[in-house]
Short mmCIF file of C-alpha atoms and ligand atoms in Angstrom, two decimals:
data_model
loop_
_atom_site.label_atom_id
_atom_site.label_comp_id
_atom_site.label_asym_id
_atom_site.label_seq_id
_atom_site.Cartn_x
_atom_site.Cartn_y
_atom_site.Cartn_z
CA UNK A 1 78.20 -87.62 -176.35
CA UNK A 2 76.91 -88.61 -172.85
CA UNK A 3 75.36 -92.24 -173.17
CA UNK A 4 72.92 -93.21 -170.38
CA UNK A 5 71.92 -96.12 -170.05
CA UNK A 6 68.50 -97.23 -168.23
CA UNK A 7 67.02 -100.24 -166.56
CA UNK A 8 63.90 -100.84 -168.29
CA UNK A 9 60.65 -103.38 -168.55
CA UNK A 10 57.47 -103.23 -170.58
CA UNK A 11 55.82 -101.09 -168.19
CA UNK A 12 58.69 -98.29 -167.39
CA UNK A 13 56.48 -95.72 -169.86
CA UNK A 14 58.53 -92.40 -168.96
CA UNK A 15 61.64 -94.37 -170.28
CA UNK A 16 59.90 -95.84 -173.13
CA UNK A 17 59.00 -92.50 -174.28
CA UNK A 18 61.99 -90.78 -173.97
CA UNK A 19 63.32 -93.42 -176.10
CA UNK A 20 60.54 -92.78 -178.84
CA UNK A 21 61.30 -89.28 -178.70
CA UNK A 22 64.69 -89.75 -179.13
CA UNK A 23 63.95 -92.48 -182.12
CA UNK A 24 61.70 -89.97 -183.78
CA UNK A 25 64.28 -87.25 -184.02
CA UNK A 26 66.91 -89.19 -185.90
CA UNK A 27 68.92 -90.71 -182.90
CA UNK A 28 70.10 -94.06 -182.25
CA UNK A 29 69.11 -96.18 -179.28
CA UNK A 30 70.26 -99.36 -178.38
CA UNK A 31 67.08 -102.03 -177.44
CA UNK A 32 67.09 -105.52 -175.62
CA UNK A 33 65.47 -107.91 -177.72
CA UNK A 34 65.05 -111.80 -177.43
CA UNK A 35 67.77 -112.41 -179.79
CA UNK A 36 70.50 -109.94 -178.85
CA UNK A 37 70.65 -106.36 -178.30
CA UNK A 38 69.87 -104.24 -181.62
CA UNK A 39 70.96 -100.84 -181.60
CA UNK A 40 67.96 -98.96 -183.35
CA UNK A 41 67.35 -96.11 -185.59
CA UNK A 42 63.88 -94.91 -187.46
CA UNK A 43 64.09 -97.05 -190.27
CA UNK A 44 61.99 -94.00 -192.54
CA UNK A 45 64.66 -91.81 -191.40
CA UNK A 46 67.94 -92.68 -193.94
CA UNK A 47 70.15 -90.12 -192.12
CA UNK A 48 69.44 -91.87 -188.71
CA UNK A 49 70.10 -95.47 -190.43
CA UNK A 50 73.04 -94.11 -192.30
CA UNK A 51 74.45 -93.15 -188.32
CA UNK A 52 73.89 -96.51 -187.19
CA UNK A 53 76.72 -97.62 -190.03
CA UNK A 54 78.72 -95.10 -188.98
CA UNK A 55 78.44 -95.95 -184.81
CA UNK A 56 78.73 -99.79 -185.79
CA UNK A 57 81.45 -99.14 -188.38
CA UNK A 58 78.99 -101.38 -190.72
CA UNK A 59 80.17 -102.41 -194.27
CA UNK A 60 77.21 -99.96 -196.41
CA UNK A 61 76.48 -102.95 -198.44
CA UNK A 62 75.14 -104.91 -195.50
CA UNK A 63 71.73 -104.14 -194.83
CA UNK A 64 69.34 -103.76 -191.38
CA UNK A 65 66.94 -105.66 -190.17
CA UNK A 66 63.33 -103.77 -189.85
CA UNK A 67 61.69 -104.59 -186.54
CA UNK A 68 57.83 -104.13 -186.59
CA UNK A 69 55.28 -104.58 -183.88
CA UNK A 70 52.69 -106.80 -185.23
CA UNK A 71 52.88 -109.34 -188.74
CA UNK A 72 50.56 -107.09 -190.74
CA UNK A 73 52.45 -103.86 -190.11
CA UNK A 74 54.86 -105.62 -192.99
CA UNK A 75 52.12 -104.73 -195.70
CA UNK A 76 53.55 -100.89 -195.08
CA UNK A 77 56.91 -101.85 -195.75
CA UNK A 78 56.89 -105.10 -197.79
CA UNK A 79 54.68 -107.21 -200.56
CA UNK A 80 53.34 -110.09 -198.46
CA UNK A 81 52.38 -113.67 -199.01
CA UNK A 82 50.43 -116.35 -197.96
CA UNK A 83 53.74 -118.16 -196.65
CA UNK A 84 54.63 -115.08 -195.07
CA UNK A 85 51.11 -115.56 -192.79
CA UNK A 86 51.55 -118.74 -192.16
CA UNK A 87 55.11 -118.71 -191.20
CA UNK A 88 54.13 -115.36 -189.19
CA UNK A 89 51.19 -117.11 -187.27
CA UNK A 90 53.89 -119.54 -185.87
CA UNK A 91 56.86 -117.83 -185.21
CA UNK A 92 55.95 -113.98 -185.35
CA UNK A 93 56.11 -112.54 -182.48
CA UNK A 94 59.93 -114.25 -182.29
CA UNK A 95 63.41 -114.95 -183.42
CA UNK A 96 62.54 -115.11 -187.16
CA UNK A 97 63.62 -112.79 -189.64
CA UNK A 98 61.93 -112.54 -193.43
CA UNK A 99 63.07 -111.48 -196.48
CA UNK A 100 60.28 -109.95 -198.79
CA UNK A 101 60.04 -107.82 -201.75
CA UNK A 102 60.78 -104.11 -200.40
CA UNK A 103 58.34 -101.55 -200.48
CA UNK A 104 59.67 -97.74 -201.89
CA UNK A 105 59.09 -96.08 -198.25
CA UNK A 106 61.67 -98.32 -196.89
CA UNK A 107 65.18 -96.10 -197.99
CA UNK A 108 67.73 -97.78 -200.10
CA UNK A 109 70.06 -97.13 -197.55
CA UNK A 110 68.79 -99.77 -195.01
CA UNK A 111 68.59 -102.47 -197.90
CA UNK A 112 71.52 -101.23 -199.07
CA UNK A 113 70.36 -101.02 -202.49
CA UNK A 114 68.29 -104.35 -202.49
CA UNK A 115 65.12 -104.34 -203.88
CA UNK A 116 64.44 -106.71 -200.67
CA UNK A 117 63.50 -105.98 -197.17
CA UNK A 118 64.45 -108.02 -194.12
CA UNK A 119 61.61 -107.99 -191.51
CA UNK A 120 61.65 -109.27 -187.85
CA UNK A 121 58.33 -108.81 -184.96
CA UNK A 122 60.43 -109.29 -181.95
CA UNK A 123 58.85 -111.39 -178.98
CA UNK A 124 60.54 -109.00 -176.30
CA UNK A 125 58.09 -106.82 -174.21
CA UNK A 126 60.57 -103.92 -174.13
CA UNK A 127 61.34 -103.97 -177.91
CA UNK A 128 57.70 -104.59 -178.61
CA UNK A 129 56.13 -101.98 -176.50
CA UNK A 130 58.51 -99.58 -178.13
CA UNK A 131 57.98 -100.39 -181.67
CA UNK A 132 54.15 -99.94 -180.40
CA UNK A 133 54.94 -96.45 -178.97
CA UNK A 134 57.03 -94.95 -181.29
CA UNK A 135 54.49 -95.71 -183.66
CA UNK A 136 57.30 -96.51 -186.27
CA UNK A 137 59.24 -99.38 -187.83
CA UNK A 138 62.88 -99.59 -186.11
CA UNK A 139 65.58 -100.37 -188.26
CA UNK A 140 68.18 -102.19 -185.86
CA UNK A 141 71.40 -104.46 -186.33
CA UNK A 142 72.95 -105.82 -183.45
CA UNK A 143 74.26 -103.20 -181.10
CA UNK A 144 78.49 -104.25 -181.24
CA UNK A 145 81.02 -102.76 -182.66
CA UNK A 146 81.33 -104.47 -186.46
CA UNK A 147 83.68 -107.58 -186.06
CA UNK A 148 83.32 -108.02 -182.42
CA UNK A 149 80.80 -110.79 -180.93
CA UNK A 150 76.68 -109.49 -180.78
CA UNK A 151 75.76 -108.15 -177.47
CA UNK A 152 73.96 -109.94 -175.07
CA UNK A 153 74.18 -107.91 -172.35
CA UNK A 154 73.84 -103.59 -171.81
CA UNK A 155 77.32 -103.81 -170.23
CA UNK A 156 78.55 -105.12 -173.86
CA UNK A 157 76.62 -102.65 -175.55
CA UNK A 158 78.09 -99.70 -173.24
CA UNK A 159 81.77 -101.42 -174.31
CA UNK A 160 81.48 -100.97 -177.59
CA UNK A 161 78.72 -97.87 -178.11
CA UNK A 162 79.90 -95.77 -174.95
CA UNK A 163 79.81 -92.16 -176.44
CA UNK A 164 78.33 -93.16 -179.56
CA UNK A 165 75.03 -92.97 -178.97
CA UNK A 166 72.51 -91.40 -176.33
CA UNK A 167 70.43 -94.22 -174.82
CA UNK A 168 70.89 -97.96 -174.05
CA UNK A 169 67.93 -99.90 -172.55
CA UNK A 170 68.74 -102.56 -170.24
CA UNK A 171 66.78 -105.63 -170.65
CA UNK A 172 68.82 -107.64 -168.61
CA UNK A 173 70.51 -110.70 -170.81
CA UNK A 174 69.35 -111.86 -173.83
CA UNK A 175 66.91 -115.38 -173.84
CA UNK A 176 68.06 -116.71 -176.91
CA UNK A 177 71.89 -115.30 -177.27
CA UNK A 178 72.29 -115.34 -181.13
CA UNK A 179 71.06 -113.24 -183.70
CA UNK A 180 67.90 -114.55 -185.83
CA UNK A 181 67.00 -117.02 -188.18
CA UNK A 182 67.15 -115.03 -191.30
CA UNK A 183 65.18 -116.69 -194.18
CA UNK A 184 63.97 -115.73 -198.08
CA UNK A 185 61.24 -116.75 -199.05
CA UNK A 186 58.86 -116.97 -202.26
CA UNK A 187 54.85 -118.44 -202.10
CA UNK A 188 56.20 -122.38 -202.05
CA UNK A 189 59.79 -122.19 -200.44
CA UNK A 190 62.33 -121.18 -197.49
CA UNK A 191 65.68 -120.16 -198.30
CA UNK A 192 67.26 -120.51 -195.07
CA UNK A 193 70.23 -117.57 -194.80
CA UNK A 194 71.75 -117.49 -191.15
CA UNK A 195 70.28 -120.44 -188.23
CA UNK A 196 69.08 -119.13 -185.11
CA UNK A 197 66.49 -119.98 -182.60
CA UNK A 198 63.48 -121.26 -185.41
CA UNK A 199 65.41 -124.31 -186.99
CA UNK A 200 64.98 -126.17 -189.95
CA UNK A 201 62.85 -129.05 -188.28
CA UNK A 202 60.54 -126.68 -187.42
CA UNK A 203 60.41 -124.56 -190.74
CA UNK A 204 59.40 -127.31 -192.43
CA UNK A 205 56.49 -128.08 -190.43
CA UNK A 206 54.90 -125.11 -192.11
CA UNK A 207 56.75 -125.38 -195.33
CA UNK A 208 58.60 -128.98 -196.16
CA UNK A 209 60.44 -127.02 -199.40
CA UNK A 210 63.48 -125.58 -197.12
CA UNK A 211 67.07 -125.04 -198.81
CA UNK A 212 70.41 -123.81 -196.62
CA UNK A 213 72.57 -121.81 -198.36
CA UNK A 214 75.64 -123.27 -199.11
CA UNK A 215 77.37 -120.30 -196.63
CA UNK A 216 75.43 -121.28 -193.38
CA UNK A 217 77.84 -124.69 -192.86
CA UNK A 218 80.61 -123.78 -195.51
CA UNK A 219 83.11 -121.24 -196.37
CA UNK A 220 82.15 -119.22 -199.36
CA UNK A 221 84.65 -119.86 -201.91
CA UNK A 222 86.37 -116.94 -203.68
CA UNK A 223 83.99 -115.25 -206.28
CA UNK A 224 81.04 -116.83 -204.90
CA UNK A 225 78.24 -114.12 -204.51
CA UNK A 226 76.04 -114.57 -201.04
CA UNK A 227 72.46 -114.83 -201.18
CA UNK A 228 72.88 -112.31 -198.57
CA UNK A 229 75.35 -109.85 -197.97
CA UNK A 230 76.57 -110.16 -194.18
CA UNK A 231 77.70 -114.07 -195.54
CA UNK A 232 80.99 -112.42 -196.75
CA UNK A 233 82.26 -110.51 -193.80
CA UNK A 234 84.92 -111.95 -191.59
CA UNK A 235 82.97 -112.74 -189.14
CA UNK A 236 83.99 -112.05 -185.59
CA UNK A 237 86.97 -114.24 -184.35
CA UNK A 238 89.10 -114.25 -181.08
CA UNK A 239 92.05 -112.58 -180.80
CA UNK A 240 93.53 -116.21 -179.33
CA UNK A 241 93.56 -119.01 -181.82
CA UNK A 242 90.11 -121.09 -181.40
CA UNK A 243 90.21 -124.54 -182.74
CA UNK A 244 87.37 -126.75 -182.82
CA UNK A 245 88.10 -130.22 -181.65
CA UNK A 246 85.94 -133.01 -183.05
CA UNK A 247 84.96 -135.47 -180.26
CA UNK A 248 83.91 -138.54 -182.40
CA UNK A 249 87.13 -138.47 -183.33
CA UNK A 250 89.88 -137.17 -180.96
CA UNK A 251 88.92 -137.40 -176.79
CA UNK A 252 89.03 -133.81 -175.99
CA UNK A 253 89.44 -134.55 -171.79
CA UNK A 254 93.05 -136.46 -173.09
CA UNK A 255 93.74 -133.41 -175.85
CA UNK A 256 92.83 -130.58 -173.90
CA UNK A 257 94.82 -131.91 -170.49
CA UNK A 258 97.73 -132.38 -171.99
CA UNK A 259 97.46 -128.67 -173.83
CA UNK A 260 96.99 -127.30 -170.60
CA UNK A 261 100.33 -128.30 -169.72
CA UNK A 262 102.10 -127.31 -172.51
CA UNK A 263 100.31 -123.95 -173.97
CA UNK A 264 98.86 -121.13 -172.42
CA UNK A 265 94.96 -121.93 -173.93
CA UNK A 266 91.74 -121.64 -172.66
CA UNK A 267 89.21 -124.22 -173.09
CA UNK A 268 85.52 -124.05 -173.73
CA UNK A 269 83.95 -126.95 -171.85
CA UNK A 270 80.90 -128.85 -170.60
CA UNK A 271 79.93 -128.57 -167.01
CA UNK A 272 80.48 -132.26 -167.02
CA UNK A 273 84.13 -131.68 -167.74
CA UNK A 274 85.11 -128.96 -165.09
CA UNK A 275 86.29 -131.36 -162.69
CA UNK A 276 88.54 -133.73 -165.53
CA UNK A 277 90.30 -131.37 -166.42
CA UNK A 278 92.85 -128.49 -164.63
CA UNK A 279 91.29 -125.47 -162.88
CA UNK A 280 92.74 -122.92 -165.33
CA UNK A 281 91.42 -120.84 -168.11
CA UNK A 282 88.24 -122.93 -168.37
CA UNK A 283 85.36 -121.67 -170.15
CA UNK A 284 82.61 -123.86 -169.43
CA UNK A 285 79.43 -123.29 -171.65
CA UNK A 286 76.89 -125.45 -170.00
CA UNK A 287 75.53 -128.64 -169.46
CA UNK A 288 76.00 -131.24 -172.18
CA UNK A 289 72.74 -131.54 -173.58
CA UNK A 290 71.76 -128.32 -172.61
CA UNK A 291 71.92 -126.43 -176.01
CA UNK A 292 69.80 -123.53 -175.28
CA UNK A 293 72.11 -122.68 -172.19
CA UNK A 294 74.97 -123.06 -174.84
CA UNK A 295 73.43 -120.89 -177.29
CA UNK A 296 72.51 -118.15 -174.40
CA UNK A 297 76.19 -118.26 -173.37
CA UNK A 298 78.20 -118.25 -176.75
CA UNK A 299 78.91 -114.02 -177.37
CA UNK A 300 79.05 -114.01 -173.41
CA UNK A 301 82.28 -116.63 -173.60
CA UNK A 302 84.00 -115.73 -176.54
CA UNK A 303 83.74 -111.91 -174.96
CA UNK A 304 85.24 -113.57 -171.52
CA UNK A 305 88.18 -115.40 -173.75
CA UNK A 306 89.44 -111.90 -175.39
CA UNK A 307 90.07 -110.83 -171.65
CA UNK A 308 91.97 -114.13 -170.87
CA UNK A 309 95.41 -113.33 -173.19
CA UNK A 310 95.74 -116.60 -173.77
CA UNK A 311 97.40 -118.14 -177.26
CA UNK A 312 95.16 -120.54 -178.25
CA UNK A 313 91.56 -121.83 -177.21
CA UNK A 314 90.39 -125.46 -177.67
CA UNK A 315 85.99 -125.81 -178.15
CA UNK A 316 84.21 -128.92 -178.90
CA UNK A 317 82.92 -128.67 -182.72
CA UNK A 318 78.98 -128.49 -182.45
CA UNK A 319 76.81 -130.52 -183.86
CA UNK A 320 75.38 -129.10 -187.27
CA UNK A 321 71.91 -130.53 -187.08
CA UNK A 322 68.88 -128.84 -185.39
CA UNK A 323 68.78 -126.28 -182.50
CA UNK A 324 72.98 -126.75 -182.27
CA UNK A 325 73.41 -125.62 -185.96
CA UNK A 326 73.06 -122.05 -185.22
CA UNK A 327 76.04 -122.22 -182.92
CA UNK A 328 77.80 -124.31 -185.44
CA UNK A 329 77.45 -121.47 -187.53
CA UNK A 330 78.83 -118.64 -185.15
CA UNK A 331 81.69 -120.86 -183.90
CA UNK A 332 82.65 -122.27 -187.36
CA UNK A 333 83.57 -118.66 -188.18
CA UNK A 334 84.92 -117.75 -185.35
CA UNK A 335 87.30 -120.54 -185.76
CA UNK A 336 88.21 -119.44 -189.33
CA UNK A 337 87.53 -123.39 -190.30
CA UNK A 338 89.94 -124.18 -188.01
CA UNK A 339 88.58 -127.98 -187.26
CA UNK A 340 90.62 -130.61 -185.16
CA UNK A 341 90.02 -134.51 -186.11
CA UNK A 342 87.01 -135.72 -188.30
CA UNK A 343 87.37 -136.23 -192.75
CA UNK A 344 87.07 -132.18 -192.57
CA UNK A 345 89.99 -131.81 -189.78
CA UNK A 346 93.40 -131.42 -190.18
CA UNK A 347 94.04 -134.82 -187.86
CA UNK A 348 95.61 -134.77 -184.47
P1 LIG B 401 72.42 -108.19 -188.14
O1 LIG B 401 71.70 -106.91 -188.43
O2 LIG B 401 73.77 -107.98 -187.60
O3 LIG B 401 71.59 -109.12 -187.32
O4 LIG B 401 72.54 -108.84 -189.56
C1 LIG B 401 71.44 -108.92 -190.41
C2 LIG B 401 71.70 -109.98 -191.47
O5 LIG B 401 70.57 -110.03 -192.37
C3 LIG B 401 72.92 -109.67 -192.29
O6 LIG B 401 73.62 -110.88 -192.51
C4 LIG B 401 72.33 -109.13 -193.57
O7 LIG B 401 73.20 -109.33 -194.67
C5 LIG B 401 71.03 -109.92 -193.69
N1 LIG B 401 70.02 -109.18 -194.48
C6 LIG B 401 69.34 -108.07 -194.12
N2 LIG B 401 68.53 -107.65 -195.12
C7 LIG B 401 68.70 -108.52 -196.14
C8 LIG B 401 68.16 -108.64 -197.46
N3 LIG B 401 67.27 -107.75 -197.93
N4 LIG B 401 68.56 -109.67 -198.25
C9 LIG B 401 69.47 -110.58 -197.77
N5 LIG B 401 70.03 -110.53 -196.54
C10 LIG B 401 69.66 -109.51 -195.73
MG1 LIG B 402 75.42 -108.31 -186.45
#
């Protein structure tokens, strides 16, 4: 299969509607959304959802996301609540995701079996408008390859989907850079599933009653059955070694120096630190205090460090508090628990 793939905004219609044409037949095309890129299907249509499994090489039992154009459109799909409206009047159109009781004309093969259906209303204009056109709900994970990092960009859709499927949209990068904040939720409380852009903080501001599931900062033990099912896949992780160094405890300028002379590593840094340390193999992810950059840049770097063929790469262990947990979460992963320093860490 050919894949094209587009430049696209809000108001390129002819390309919009090719794309709805090709959505309403039962073919895959990959979208730009706020988040990341989603590679989308009809989500009425269970053959077309069962191909997106099959382009992603997706686990069956780990169910889609179901991307809608406005709040109420989730009273086709789902059985609402008043949380649900409140929550949705904040942070709907955005990078919020919703678990709700499912509705039967949602298939059991994008819930993959659940009796639950996960519902986002992205904020992007180009996934918006063609939700709007299409004039159906899009099923859509993230467009990569399973195991590999999301995409951020069309050019790491096209690496992993080229010849898979017949359209990718080019947004241009990704605002926020990880996936959604996926939550569950009943009339008085937030079960908070994966961290993304909406955090905690400001969850609770509509609802203080907000639990995180034991797998957002911790390794599910053996046994242990996830509140949701993507909790326990290996989650992407460099082909390099990635450890995280913790800087309250271990200087990572005087670590990460002295590993540059004796390893071949790469090392994911602050701006601040580009000058400290040697001019090879550095990964810098933005300023300091400048977590949204961070957050924006995360896939992009650890798809930069596969190309690098270096051994081992050294990262400063993120905070796990507010807007920073969400890439706490990704890198924690990544790392396979892999944490330098700290009463966690294996020491020096
Ligand atoms: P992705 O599509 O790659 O952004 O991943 C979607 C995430 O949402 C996965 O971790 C899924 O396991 C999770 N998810 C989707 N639907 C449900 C559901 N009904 N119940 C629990 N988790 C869900
Ligand atoms: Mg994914």
């Amino acid at each position: 299969m050919v894949t094209e793939v587009l430049r696209v905004n809000k108001d390129s219609y002819d390309i919009l509607s090719k794309a709805s044409l090709l959505l309403n037949k039962g073919e895959l095309v990959a979208i730009p959304t706020e988040t990341v890129y989603g590679l989308g299907a009809n989500a009425y249509d269970k053959n077309a959802c069962l191909n997106i499994f099959k382009a992603k090489g997706r686990p069956s039992d780990n169910p889609l996301i179901v991307h809608i154009a406005e709040p109420q459109d989730a009273e086709k799909i789902a059985f609402t609540n008043d949380l649900y409206y409140k929550l949705a009047q904040k942070f709907m159109p955005g990078p919020l995701t919703i678990i709700l009781p499912k509705k039967e004309i949602i298939p059991n093969e994008v819930t993959a079996g659940l009796d639950s259906v996960a519902i986002r209303c992205p904020v992007h204009p180009v996934a918006n408008a063609l939700i709007k056109i299409s004039g159906i709900p899009i099923a859509a994970p993230s467009a990569n390859s399973s195991g590999k990092p999301s995409p951020t960009t069309a050019q790491h859709v096209y690496d992993d989907m080229n010849g898979k499927i017949p359209l990718i949209l080019d947004g241009g990068e990704c605002d926020v850079g990880v996936e959604s904040t996926v939550i569950k939720i009943t009339e008085s409380e937030i079960v908070l599933l994966r961290p993304g852009a909406v955090t905690v903080e400001m969850l609770k501001e509509i609802c203080p009653n907000v639990t995180i599931a034991g797998a957002v900062k911790e390794e599910l033990q053996a046994g242990q059955v996830p509140l949701s099912p993507g909790m326990k896949y290996k989650h992407y992780a460099p082909q390099a070694n990635l450890y995280l160094i913790d800087d309250r405890y271990i200087d990572f300028i005087e670590f990460t120096k002295e590993k540059q002379k004796t390893e071949n590593c790469a090392i994911m840094c602050y701006n601040e630190e580009i000058e400290l340390l040697e001019n090879k193999n550095l990964l810098p992810v933005g300023n300091k205090d400048d977590i949204k950059k961070q957050t924006q840049r995360l896939f992009i770097i650890l798809r930069e460090a596969d190309k690098l063929g270096v051994e081992t790469i050294y990262a400063h262990l993120p905070n796990d508090e507010g807007e920073s947990l969400a890439i706490y979460n990704r890198m924690i992963r990544a790392c396979a628990h892999r944490v330098l320093g700290g009463i966690n860490g294996e020491g020096k």
